[in-house]
Coordinates of C-alpha atoms in Angstrom, one line a residue:
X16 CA -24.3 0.0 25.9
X17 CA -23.5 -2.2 23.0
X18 CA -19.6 -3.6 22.9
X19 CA -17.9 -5.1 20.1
X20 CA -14.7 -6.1 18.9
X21 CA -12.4 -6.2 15.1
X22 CA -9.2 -6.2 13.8
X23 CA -7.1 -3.2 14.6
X24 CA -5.4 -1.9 11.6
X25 CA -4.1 1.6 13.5
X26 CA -4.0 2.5 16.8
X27 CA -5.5 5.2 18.6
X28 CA -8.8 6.4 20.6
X29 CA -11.6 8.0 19.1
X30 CA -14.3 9.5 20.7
X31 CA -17.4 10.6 18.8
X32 CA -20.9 10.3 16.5
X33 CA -21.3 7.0 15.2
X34 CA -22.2 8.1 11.4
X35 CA -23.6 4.9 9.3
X36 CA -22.7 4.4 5.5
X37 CA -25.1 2.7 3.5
X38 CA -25.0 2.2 0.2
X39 CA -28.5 3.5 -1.4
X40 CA -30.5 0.4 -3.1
X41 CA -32.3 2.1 -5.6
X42 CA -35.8 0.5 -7.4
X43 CA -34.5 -0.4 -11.2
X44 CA -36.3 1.0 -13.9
X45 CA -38.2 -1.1 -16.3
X46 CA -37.3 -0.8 -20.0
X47 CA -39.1 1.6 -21.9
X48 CA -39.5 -0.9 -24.8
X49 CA -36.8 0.8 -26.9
X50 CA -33.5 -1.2 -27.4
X51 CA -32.1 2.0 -29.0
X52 CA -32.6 4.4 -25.8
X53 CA -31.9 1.9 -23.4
X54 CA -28.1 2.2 -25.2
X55 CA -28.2 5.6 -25.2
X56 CA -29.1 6.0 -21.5
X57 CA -25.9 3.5 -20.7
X58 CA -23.7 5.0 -23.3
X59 CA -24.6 8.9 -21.1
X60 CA -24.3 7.4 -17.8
X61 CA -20.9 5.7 -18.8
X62 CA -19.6 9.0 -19.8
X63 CA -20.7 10.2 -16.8
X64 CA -19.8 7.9 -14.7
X65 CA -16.2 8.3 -16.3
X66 CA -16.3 12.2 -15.6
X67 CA -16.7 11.8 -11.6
X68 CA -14.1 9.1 -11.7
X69 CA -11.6 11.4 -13.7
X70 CA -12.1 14.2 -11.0
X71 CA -12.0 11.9 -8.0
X72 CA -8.5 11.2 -9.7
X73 CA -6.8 14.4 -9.5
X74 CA -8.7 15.1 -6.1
X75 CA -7.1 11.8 -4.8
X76 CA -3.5 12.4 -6.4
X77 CA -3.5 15.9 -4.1
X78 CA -4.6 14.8 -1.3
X79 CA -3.4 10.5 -1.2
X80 CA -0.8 10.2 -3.6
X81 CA -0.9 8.6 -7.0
X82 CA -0.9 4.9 -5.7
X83 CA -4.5 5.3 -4.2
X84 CA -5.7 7.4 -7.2
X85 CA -4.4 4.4 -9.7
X86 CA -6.9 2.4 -8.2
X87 CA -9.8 4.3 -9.7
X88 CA -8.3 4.1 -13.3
X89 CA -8.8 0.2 -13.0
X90 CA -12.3 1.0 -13.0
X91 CA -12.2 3.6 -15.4
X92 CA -10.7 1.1 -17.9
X93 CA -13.5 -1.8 -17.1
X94 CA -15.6 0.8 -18.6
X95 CA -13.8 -0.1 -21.6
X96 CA -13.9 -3.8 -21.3
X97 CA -15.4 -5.4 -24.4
X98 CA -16.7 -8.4 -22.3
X99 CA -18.5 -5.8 -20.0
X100 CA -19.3 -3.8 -22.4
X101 CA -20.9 -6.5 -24.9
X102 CA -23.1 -8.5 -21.9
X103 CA -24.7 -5.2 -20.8
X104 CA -25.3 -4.5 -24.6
X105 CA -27.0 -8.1 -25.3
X106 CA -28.9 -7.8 -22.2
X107 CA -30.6 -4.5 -23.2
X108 CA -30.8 -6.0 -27.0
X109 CA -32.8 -8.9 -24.9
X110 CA -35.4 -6.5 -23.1
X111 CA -33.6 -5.2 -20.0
X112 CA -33.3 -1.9 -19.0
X113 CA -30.3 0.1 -19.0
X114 CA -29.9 0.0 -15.3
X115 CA -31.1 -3.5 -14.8
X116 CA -28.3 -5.0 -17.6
X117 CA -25.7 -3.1 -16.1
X118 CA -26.4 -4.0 -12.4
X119 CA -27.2 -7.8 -13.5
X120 CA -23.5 -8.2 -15.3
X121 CA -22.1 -6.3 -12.4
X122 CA -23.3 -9.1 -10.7
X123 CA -21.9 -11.8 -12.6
X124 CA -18.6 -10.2 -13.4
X125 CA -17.8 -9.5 -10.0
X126 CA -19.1 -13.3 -8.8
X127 CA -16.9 -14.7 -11.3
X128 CA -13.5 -12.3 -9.8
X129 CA -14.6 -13.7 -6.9
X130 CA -14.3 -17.6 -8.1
X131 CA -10.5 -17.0 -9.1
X132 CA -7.5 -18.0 -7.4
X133 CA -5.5 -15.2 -8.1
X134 CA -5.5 -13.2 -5.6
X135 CA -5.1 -10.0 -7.8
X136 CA -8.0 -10.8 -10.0
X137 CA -10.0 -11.5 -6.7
X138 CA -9.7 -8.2 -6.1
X139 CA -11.1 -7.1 -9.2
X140 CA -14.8 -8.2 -7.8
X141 CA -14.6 -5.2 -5.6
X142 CA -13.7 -3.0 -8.8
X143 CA -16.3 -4.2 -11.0
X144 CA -19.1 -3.8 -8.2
X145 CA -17.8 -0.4 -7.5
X146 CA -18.0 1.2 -10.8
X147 CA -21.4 -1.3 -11.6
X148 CA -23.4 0.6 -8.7
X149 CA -21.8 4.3 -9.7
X150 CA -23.1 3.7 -13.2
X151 CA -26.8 2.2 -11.5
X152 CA -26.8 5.5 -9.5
X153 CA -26.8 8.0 -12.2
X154 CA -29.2 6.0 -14.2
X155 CA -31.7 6.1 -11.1
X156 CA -30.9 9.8 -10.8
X157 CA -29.5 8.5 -7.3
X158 CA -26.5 10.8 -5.9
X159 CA -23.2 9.2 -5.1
X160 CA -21.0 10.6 -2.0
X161 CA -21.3 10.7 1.6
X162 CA -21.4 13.8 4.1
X163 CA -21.0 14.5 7.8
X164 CA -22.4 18.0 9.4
X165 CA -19.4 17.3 12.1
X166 CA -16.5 15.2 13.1
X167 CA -17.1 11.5 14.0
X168 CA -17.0 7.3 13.5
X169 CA -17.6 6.4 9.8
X170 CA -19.1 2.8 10.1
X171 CA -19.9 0.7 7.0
X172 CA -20.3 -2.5 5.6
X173 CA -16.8 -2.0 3.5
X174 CA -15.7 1.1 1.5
X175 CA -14.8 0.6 -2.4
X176 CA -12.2 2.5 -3.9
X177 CA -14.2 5.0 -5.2
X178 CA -16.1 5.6 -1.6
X179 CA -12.4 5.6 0.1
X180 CA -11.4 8.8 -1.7
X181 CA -14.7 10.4 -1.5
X182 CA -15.4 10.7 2.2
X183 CA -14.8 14.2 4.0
X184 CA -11.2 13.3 5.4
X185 CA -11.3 16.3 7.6
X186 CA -14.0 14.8 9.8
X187 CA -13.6 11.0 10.0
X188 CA -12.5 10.1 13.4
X189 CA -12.3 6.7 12.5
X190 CA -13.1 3.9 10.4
X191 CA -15.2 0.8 11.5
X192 CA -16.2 -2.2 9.1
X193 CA -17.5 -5.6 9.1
X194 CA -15.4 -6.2 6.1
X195 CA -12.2 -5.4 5.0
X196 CA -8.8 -6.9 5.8
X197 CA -5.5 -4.8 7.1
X198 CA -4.5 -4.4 3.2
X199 CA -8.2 -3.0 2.4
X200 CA -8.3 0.4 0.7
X201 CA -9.9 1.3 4.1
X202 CA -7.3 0.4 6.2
X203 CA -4.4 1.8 3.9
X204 CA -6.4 5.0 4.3
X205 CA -6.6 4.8 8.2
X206 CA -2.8 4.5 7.9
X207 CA -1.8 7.4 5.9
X208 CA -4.9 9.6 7.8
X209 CA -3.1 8.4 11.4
X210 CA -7.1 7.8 12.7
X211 CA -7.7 4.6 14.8
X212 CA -9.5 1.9 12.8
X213 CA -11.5 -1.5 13.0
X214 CA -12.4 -4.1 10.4
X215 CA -13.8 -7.2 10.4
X216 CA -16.3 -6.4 13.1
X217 CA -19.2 -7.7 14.0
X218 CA -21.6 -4.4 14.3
X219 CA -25.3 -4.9 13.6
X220 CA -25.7 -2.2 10.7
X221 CA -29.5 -2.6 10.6
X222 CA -29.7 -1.4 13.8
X223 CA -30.1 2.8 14.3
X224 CA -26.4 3.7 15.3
X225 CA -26.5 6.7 13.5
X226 CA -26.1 10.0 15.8
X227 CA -25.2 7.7 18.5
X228 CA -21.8 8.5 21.2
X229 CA -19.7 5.8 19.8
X230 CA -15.6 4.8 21.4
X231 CA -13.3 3.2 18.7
X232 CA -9.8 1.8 20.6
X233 CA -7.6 0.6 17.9
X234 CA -5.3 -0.2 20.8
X235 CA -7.5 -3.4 21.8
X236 CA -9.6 -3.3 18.7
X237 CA -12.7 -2.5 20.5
X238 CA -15.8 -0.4 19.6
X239 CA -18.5 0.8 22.7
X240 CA -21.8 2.6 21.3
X241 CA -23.9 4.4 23.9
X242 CA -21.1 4.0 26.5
X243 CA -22.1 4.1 30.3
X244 CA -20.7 6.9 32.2
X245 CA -18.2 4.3 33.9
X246 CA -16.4 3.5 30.2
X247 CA -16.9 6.8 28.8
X248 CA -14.6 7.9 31.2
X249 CA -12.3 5.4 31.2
X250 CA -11.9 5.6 27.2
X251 CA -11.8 9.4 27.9
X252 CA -8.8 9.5 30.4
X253 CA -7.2 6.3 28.0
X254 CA -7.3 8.6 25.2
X255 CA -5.9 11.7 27.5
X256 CA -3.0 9.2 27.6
X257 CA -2.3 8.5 24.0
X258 CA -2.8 12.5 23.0
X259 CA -0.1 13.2 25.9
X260 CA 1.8 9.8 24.4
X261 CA 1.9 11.5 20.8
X262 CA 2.5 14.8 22.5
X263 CA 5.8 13.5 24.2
X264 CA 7.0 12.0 20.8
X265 CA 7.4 15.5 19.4
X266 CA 10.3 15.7 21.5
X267 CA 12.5 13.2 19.4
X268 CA 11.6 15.4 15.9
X269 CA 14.7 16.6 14.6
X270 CA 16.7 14.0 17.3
X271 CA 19.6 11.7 16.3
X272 CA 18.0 8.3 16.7
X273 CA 21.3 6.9 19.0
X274 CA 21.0 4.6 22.1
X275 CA 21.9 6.0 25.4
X276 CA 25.3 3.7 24.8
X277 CA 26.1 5.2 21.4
X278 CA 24.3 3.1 18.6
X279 CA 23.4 4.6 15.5
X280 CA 20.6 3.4 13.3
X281 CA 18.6 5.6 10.2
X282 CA 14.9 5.5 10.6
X283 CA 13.8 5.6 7.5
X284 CA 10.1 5.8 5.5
X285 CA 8.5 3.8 3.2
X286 CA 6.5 5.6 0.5
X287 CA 4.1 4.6 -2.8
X288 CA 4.6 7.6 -4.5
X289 CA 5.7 11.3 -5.2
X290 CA 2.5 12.7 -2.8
X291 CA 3.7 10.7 0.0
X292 CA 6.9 12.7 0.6
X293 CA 4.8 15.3 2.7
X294 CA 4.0 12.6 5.3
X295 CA 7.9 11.8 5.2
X296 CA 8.7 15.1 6.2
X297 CA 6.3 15.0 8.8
X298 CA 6.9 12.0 9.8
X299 CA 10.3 13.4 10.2
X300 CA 12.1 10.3 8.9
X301 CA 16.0 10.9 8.0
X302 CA 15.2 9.3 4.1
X303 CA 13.0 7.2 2.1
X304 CA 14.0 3.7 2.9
X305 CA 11.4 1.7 0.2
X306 CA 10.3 3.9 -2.8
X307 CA 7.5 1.1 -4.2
X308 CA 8.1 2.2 -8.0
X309 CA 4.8 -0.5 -9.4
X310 CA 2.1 3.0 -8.8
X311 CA 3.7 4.1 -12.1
X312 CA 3.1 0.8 -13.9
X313 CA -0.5 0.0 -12.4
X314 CA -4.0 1.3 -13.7
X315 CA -2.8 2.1 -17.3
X316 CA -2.8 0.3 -20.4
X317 CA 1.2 1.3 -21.4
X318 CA 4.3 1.1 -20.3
X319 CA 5.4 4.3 -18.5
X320 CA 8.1 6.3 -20.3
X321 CA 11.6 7.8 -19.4
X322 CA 10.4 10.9 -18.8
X323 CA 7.4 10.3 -17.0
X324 CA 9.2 8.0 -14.7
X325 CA 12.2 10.3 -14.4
X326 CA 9.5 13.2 -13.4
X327 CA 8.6 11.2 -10.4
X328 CA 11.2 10.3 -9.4
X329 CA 12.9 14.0 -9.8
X330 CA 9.7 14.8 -7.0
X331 CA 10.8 12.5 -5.1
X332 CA 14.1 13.8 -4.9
X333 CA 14.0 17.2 -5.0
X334 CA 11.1 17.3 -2.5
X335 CA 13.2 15.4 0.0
X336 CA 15.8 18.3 0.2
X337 CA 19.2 16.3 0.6
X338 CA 17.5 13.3 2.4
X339 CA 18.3 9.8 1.2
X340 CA 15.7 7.9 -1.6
X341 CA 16.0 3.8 -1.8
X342 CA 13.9 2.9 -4.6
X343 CA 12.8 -0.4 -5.6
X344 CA 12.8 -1.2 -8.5
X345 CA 10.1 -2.8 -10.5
X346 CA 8.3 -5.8 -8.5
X347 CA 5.2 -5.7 -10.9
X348 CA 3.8 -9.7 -10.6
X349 CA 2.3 -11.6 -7.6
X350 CA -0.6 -9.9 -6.5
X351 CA 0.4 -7.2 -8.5
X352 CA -0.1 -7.3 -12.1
X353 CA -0.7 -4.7 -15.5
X354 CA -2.4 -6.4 -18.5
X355 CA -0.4 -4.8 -20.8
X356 CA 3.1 -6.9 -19.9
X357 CA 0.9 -9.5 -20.8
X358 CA 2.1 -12.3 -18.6
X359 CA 1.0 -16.1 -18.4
X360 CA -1.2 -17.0 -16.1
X361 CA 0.6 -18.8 -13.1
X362 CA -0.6 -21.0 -10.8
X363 CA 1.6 -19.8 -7.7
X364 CA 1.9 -16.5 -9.0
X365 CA 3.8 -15.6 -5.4
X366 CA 6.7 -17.6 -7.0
X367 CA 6.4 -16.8 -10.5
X368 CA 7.6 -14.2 -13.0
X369 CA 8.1 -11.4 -10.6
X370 CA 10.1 -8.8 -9.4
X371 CA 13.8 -8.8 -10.7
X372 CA 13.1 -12.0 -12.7
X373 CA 10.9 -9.4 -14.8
X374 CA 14.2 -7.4 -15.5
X375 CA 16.0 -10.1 -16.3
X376 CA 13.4 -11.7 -18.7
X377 CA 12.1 -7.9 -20.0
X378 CA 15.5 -6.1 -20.6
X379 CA 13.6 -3.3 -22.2
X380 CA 11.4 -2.2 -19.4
X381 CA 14.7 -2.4 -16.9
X382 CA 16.4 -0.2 -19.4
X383 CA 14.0 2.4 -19.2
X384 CA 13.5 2.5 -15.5
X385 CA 17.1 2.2 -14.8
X386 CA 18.2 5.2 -16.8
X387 CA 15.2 7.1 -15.2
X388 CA 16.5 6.3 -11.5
X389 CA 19.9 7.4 -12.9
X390 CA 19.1 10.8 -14.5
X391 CA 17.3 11.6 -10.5
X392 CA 20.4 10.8 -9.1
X393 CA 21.9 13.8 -10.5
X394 CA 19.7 15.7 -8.3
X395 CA 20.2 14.1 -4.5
X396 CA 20.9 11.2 -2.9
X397 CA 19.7 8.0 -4.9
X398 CA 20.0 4.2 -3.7
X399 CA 18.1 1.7 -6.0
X400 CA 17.6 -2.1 -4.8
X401 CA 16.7 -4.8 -6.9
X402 CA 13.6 -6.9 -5.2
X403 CA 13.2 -11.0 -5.5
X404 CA 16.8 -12.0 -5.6
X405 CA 17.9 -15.9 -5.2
X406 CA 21.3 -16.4 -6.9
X407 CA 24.5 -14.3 -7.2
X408 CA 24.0 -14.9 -11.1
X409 CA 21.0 -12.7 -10.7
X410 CA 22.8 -9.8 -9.3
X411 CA 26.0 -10.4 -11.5
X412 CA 23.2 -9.9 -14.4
X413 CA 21.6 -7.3 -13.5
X414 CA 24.8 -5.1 -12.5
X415 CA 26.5 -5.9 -15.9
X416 CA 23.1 -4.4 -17.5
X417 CA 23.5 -1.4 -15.5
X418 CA 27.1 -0.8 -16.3
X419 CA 26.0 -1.1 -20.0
X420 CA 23.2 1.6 -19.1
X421 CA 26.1 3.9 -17.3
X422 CA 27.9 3.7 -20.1
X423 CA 25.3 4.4 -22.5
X424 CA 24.2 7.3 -20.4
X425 CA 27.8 8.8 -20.3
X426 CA 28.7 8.6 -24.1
X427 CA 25.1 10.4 -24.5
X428 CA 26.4 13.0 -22.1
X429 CA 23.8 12.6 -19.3
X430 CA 24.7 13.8 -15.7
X431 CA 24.5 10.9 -13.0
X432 CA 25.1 10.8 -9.4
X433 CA 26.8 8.4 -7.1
X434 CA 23.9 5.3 -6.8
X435 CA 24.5 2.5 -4.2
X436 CA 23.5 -1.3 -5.7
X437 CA 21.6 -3.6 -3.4
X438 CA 19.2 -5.9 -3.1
X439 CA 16.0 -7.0 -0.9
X440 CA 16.5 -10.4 1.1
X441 CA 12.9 -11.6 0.5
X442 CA 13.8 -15.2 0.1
X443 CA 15.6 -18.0 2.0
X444 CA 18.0 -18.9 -0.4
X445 CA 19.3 -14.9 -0.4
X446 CA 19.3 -15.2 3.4
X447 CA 21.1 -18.6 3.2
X448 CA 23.6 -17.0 0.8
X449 CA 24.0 -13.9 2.0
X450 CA 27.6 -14.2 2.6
X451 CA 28.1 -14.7 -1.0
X452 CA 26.0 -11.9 -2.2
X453 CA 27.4 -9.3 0.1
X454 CA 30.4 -9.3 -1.7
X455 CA 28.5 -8.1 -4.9
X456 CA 26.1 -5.1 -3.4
X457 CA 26.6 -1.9 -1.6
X458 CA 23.7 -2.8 0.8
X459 CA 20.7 -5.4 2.2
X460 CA 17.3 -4.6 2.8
X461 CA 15.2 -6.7 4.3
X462 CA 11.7 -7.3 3.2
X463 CA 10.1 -8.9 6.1
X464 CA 6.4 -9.6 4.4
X465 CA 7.8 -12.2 1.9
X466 CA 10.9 -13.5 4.0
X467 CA 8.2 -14.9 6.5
X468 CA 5.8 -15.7 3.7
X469 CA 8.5 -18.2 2.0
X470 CA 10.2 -19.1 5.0
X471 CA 7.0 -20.5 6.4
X472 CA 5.2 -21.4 3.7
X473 CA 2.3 -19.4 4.2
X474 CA 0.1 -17.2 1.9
X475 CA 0.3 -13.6 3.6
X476 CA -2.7 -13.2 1.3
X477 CA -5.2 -15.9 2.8
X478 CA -6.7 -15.1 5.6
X479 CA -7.7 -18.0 6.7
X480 CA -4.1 -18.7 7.9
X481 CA -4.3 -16.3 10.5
X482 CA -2.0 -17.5 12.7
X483 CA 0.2 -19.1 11.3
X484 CA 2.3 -16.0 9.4
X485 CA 4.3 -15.4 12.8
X486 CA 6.9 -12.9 11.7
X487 CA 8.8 -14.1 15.2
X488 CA 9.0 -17.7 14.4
X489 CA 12.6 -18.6 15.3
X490 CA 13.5 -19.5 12.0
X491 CA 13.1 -16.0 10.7
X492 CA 15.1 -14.4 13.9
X493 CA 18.1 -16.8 13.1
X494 CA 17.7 -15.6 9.1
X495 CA 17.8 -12.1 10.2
X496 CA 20.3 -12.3 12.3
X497 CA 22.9 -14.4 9.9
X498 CA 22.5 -11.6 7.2
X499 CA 23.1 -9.0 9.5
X500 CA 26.3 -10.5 10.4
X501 CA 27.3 -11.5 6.9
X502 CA 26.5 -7.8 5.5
X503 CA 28.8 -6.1 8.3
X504 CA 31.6 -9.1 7.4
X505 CA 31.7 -7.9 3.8
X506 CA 31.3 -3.8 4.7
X507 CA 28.1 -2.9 3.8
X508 CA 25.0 -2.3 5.6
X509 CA 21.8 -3.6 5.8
X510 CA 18.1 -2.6 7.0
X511 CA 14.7 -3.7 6.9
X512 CA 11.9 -2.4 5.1
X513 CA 9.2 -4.6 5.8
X514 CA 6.0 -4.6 8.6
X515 CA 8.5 -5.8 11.1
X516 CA 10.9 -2.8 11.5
X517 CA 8.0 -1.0 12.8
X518 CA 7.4 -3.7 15.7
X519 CA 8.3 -2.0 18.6
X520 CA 9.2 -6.0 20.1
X521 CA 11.6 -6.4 18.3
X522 CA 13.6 -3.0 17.9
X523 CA 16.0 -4.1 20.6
X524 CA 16.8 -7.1 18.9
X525 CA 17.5 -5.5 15.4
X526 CA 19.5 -3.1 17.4
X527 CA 21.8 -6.4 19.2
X528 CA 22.0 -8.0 15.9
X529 CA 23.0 -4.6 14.4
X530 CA 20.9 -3.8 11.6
X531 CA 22.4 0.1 10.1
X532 CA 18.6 0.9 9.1
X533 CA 14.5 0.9 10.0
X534 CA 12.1 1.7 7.7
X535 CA 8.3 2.0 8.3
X536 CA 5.6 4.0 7.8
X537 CA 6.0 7.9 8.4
X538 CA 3.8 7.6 11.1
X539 CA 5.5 5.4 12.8
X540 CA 9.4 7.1 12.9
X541 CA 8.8 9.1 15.8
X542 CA 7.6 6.2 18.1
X543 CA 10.3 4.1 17.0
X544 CA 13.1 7.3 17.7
X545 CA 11.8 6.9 21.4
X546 CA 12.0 3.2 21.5
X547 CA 15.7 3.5 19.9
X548 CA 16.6 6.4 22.2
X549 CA 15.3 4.5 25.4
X550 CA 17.1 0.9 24.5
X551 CA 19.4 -0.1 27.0
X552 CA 21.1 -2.7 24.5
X553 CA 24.5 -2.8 24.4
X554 CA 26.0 -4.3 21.3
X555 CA 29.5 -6.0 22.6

């Protein structure tokens, strides 16, 4: 029996044939002596190249939403990259072969992502590789995809975008990687799939795993290939438990989510895009607590219009029959950026030009978006929050815009609905004035990742501060607490959107300290309706 262990990025048991990804290391062609057709060859594979990655597009919009299908149009537009573009070019001009240039400035492109400090353009290596080897591929006549003759464990060094949204979803048991990271494509995929998952593992892929019984517990973040009768049946009974476990939970769908004494909070959902409002309704949350609104602004080389985002967010909406949407508005910036707003380069990009400061600084781009968000709110239930607030001047700012947008809206004749204000408390000075910004919003929301983040000065992004990112530091309870009790002082309510409203360690103490509103994944609102329904807090 060989044991191992990762990080767990879902939990779960799965029990099945170890299938091993490898990515196919094809022998590159030597030139044929002619500059000319070497081009040519590149030019056709390009072209194809862009074909597949146009129809893995529309396969991933259906089936993962249009934030994970953005991620191939990155690649589709390095295609396009004069640098790229010109160093494959010289290279052939210089002798190479078609296949050889492109994989050689692969190489170097990606090792120079890698060099950066921005975390953003770090994770551009991975695109450039990805898109590299798919163009490689065709020119060595090698086929690009994966396939499993039945369900089972899909292990692999790491999975690029590209592989992510080509793998047959309908038989992956579960993920396991020695890469990866809980914010890897693979484990957001494990997350909206629901399948147990492991990265960062230490599995010997040179070894013949493939065919093999294999046990994933994403509970433990442990892996078992070739189990002994003694574990096999332990895993067995262990994963009896957590079918029977998800089994029970179906009892609190369509439940008010009220304590045994009375206490009401929403459970909520936090969504990236239009095609994610199917796992909301399954999920049965009672709204859409975090609408991320940057999946219409990344992978594309121009600002969205009205209309397309009004279409999205009419989607939304509409496909949420009467249920509550919270969107967010733009928080493009950080480790989240689109060429074409063509920002400076920062040097702690984390507290630079992002979020509502964008707004404020790019009046334009709020416009649009804001009139968007208004027009859906003739058709249900719209919130809109404003992300990255510091000062009450911000919020002062950013209202008097919108009032100028109403206005405008209403002379032109354009139907709106009733849209709550409010803002995310992401930083400490929010949380430290609180009080004072209550009495300008209709609501709080809290956004745990970057509270803890700025509160203890440490980069969620680096993992080499494992450790230290405690979202139950003391600090941040006594923060959360204070602006739950300044929100209900001034008659408003407040939630929490971030990672931490799904902690099941913590719900009784969001419920003593009040909070109106949890939102997390849609997986993850029917555990947390148990855990709210079973809480024997008593708020005084």
């Amino acid at each position: 029996m060989i044991f191992g262990n990762g990080r767990p990025v879902f939990s779960g048991i799965a029990i099945g044939k170890a299938y091993v990804y490898k990515k196919q290391l094809a022998t590159l062609p030597v030139s044929c002596g002619d500059p000319a057709v070497e081009q040519q060859k590149f030019e056709a594979a390009k072209q194809t190249a862009l074909e597949q990655l146009q129809t893995l597009m529309q396969d991933a919009a259906e089936r993962l939403g249009e934030e994970q299908a953005m991620i191939l149009d990155v690649q589709m537009m390095m295609l396009d990259d004069l640098d790229y573009l010109e160093s494959i070019e010289a290279m052939i001009q210089n002798g190479a072969s078609a296949a050889q240039a492109v994989k050689e400035t692969g190489d170097t492109f990606a090792a120079a992502f890698s060099a950066m400090d921005d975390a953003y353009m770090q994770a551009r290596a991975t695109d450039v590789q990805d898109i590299s080897t798919r163009v490689v591929t065709i020119l060595c006549n090698g086929k690009v995809g994966f396939s499993m003759e039945e369900p089972g464990i899909l292990i692999a060094e790491d999975l690029t975008p590209s592989e992510t949204v080509q793998m047959p979803k309908d038989k992956i048991l579960a993920f396991v990687t020695r890469q990866g990271s809980s914010n890897s494509h693979t484990a957001i995929l494990a997350r909206i799939m629901g399948i147990p998952s492991l990265v960062k593992t230490q599995i010997n892929l040179e070894e013949d795993l493939d065919g093999k019984m294999m046990i994933v517990d994403g509970f433990d973040g442990c892996y078992y290939i070739d189990p002994d009768e003694e574990t096999l049946a332990k895993m067995q009974e262990k994963k009896r438990t957590a079918d029977e476990y998800q089994r029970q939970l179906e009892n609190y769908r369509g439940k008010e989510s009220v304590t045994p004494h009375g206490q009401k909070i929403k459970l909520y959902a936090n969504i990236g895009s239009p095609a994610d409002v199917e796992h909301v309704l399954k999920g049965d949350a009672e709204g859409v607590g975090l609408l991320r609104s940057e999946f219409l602004y990344l992978g594309r080389d121009t600002y969205p219009t009205e209309d397309e985002l009004f279409n999205a967010y009419r989607k939304v909406v509409e496909g949420l029959e009467g249920r509550r949407v919270v969107i967010r508005t733009l928080d493009i910036g950080a480790d989240k950026q689109a060429d074409y707003f063509e920002l400076d380069k920062e040097e702690n990009p984390a507290l630079g030009l992002r979020g509502a400061r964008i707004c404020l600084r790019r009046p334009e781009v709020f416009r649009t978006q804001m009139r968007s968000i208004y027009r859906a709110s003739a058709l249900g239930p719209v919130s809109v929050m404003f992300p990255m607030i510091a000062s009450v001047w911000e919020v002062r700012k950013l209202k008097e815009m919108c009032e100028q947008i109403r206005e405008e809206m209403k002379q032109e004749g354009i139907e709106i609905g009733e849209v709550e204000h409010g803002i995310m408390i992401e930083t400490p000075a929010a949380a430290v004035i609180s009080d004072l910004l209550a009495e300008e919003v209709d609501f709080f929301s809290v956004g745990t990742n970057d509270l803890t983040q700025y509160t203890l000065a440490v980069d969620r992004q680096n993992p080499s501060l494992d450790g230290f990112d405690d979202p139950h530091h003391p600090a941040l309870i006594r923060l959360l607490g204070m602006i739950a009790q300044n929100a209900h002082k001034a008659g408003i309510w407040c939630g929490i959107c971030g990672e931490l409203a799904a902690d099941l360690t913590m719900t009784d103490t969001f419920l003593e300290m009040g909070y109106d509103e949890l939102s997390v994944s849609p997986t993850r609102v029917l555990q947390l309706r148990k855990k709210v329904c079973e809480s024997e807090v008593i708020v005084k």
